[in-house]
């Protein structure tokens, strides 16, 4: 299914029945990131799988991409799906998005799971690194090289040893993200606000997961 907002076609899929659970993927993958878990989760929950704008089957749309833009996109999807309250889980950019969603739509959030998504904004060093990635991506063949490195860094050493097919699966998802989308996403991540002040206002159950082998 699709929802249109600010010139973007936003793709989402619904599986299962029960209380709503919204899953928000990391970049530069898409909703397929969650598919290995969906069979178990959909036995208990009505799972909403969303492609963030510029990812997967969702288009980039108009205007600058910000965390508020992405939060408003997800809100539009939930409105279209007639979801009033939901549980939320986000990984990386999907996790950063949850801080803004709580700041804007707290009454819609029943619980939250943050996976590898710190509340602090980018440091100056991180922003400089993102700028290097953006410059690399704009060179001939650079976008593919950037995605190759992302596929390698998204998975820990143990996961790559035990399940080498996961790296190929993750890399295949990235081909759906255009150069324009990649640049917009990196600018969005680099300019995301400090969400530490938001933490004290959270009044729902929270699960925080950090990857022991998360190099980034």
XYZ file of C-alpha atoms in Angstrom:
216
model
C 0.000 0.000 0.000
C 1.073 3.596 -0.584
C 0.426 6.970 1.037
C 1.324 10.233 -0.707
C 2.891 13.068 1.295
C 4.994 16.043 0.152
C 5.402 14.528 -3.280
C 6.614 11.188 -1.920
C 4.911 7.838 -2.412
C 5.361 6.075 0.935
C 5.166 2.282 0.839
C 3.976 0.172 3.746
C 2.838 -3.397 4.265
C 0.661 -4.888 7.016
C 0.933 -8.439 8.297
C -0.896 -10.243 11.095
C -3.525 -9.114 13.597
C -3.564 -7.804 17.157
C -2.010 -4.715 18.703
C -0.175 -2.586 16.145
C 3.621 -2.828 15.966
C 5.531 -0.429 13.694
C 8.982 -1.550 12.499
C 11.391 1.090 11.143
C 14.466 -0.129 9.285
C 18.065 1.181 9.206
C 19.550 2.952 6.204
C 20.231 2.158 3.394
C 18.046 -0.964 3.644
C 14.231 -1.165 3.596
C 11.328 -2.970 5.274
C 12.752 -6.335 4.158
C 15.352 -5.898 6.925
C 12.663 -7.122 9.351
C 11.280 -10.050 7.351
C 13.154 -12.788 9.284
C 11.250 -11.697 12.415
C 7.851 -11.005 10.898
C 6.501 -14.569 10.946
C 6.853 -14.787 14.729
C 5.761 -11.212 15.393
C 2.701 -11.343 13.135
C 1.328 -14.248 15.168
C 0.748 -11.771 18.001
C 0.815 -8.291 16.460
C -0.537 -6.356 13.508
C 2.879 -5.533 12.069
C 3.340 -2.407 9.943
C 6.450 -2.530 7.780
C 7.332 0.910 6.432
C 9.831 1.957 3.758
C 11.170 5.355 4.845
C 11.156 7.944 2.061
C 13.971 7.393 -0.398
C 14.304 3.740 0.644
C 12.920 0.597 -0.962
C 9.652 1.302 -2.755
C 9.157 4.755 -1.188
C 10.180 7.722 -3.339
C 12.203 10.715 -2.173
C 9.556 13.399 -2.648
C 10.025 17.159 -2.355
C 11.928 19.393 0.011
C 14.719 18.621 2.463
C 14.626 15.375 4.424
C 14.669 15.861 8.197
C 13.849 13.649 11.176
C 10.624 15.612 11.560
C 9.789 14.886 7.905
C 10.294 11.169 8.503
C 8.242 11.247 11.707
C 5.400 13.000 9.886
C 5.650 10.402 7.101
C 5.190 7.555 9.576
C 2.289 9.401 11.178
C 0.655 9.673 7.743
C 1.080 5.924 7.243
C -0.505 5.149 10.618
C -3.379 7.502 9.845
C -3.966 5.725 6.533
C -3.851 2.361 8.309
C -6.299 3.659 10.955
C -3.871 2.989 13.806
C -4.473 5.124 16.896
C -1.819 3.597 19.198
C 1.086 1.284 18.486
C 4.277 -0.273 19.738
C 7.354 0.960 17.831
C 10.784 -0.525 17.124
C 13.481 1.264 15.140
C 17.056 0.439 14.153
C 19.660 3.131 13.446
C 17.846 5.906 11.489
C 14.588 4.185 12.411
C 15.598 4.533 16.054
C 16.590 8.217 15.716
C 13.164 8.799 14.206
C 11.445 7.482 17.338
C 12.826 10.313 19.481
C 11.166 12.834 17.170
C 7.984 10.784 16.974
C 7.691 10.852 20.756
C 8.269 14.619 20.777
C 5.463 15.123 18.218
C 2.988 12.261 18.707
C 3.457 10.822 22.221
C -0.177 9.767 22.634
C 0.212 7.377 19.703
C 3.131 5.465 21.249
C 2.423 2.503 23.517
C 6.042 1.378 23.871
C 9.380 1.812 22.106
C 12.418 -0.307 21.266
C 15.604 1.553 20.319
C 18.097 -0.635 18.443
C 21.548 0.876 17.911
C 20.244 4.428 17.942
C 21.800 6.890 20.373
C 19.927 10.107 21.319
C 22.979 12.339 20.862
C 23.427 14.282 17.605
C 26.337 13.724 15.259
C 29.714 14.875 16.517
C 31.823 17.147 14.332
C 33.962 14.127 13.411
C 30.882 12.156 12.354
C 29.609 15.016 10.217
C 33.021 15.271 8.555
C 32.917 11.527 7.835
C 29.463 11.830 6.304
C 30.733 14.607 4.051
C 33.523 12.306 2.867
C 30.956 9.573 2.112
C 28.819 12.012 0.139
C 31.802 13.169 -1.918
C 32.819 9.545 -2.557
C 29.303 8.592 -3.658
C 29.247 11.331 -6.298
C 32.362 10.034 -8.068
C 32.069 7.483 -10.899
C 31.304 4.118 -9.299
C 31.411 5.729 -5.861
C 27.856 4.945 -4.813
C 28.408 1.218 -5.278
C 31.648 1.387 -3.284
C 29.859 3.231 -0.491
C 27.130 0.591 -0.341
C 29.718 -2.196 -0.359
C 31.320 -0.657 2.722
C 27.918 -0.156 4.365
C 26.999 -3.815 3.833
C 30.245 -4.816 5.501
C 29.829 -2.483 8.476
C 26.140 -3.177 9.165
C 26.875 -6.745 10.233
C 29.112 -7.793 13.099
C 31.973 -10.220 12.579
C 30.166 -13.123 14.246
C 27.017 -12.612 12.169
C 29.024 -12.516 8.945
C 30.829 -15.725 9.881
C 27.681 -17.619 10.853
C 25.339 -16.204 8.218
C 27.374 -14.920 5.229
C 24.196 -14.671 3.151
C 22.986 -11.755 5.306
C 25.624 -9.453 3.859
C 24.465 -10.237 0.316
C 20.834 -9.719 1.345
C 21.603 -6.345 2.952
C 23.670 -5.218 -0.034
C 20.891 -6.093 -2.488
C 18.441 -3.813 -0.626
C 20.748 -0.828 -1.037
C 20.497 -0.767 -4.815
C 16.990 0.712 -4.437
C 18.445 3.881 -2.840
C 19.401 6.432 -5.509
C 22.297 8.861 -5.277
C 19.916 11.772 -4.591
C 18.259 9.784 -1.807
C 21.602 8.751 -0.312
C 22.736 12.384 -0.191
C 19.449 13.507 1.385
C 19.645 10.734 3.982
C 23.206 11.578 5.002
C 22.313 15.273 5.293
C 19.315 14.300 7.425
C 21.436 12.145 9.729
C 24.144 14.768 10.040
C 21.675 17.496 10.995
C 19.486 15.480 13.362
C 18.725 17.311 16.627
C 19.967 16.471 20.100
C 17.308 14.149 21.521
C 18.826 13.789 25.007
C 16.372 16.391 26.437
C 13.491 14.257 25.107
C 14.484 11.238 27.218
C 13.186 12.542 30.540
C 9.712 13.036 29.064
C 9.277 9.431 27.864
C 6.503 7.811 29.866
C 6.022 4.437 28.176
C 7.973 1.153 28.424
C 11.294 1.289 26.584
C 13.712 -1.414 25.438
C 17.231 -0.342 24.462
C 19.458 -2.707 22.475
C 23.115 -2.101 21.630
C 25.101 -4.365 19.310
C 28.218 -5.728 20.994
C 29.972 -5.808 17.614
C 28.463 -2.607 16.206
C 31.569 -0.916 14.818
C 29.776 2.330 13.929
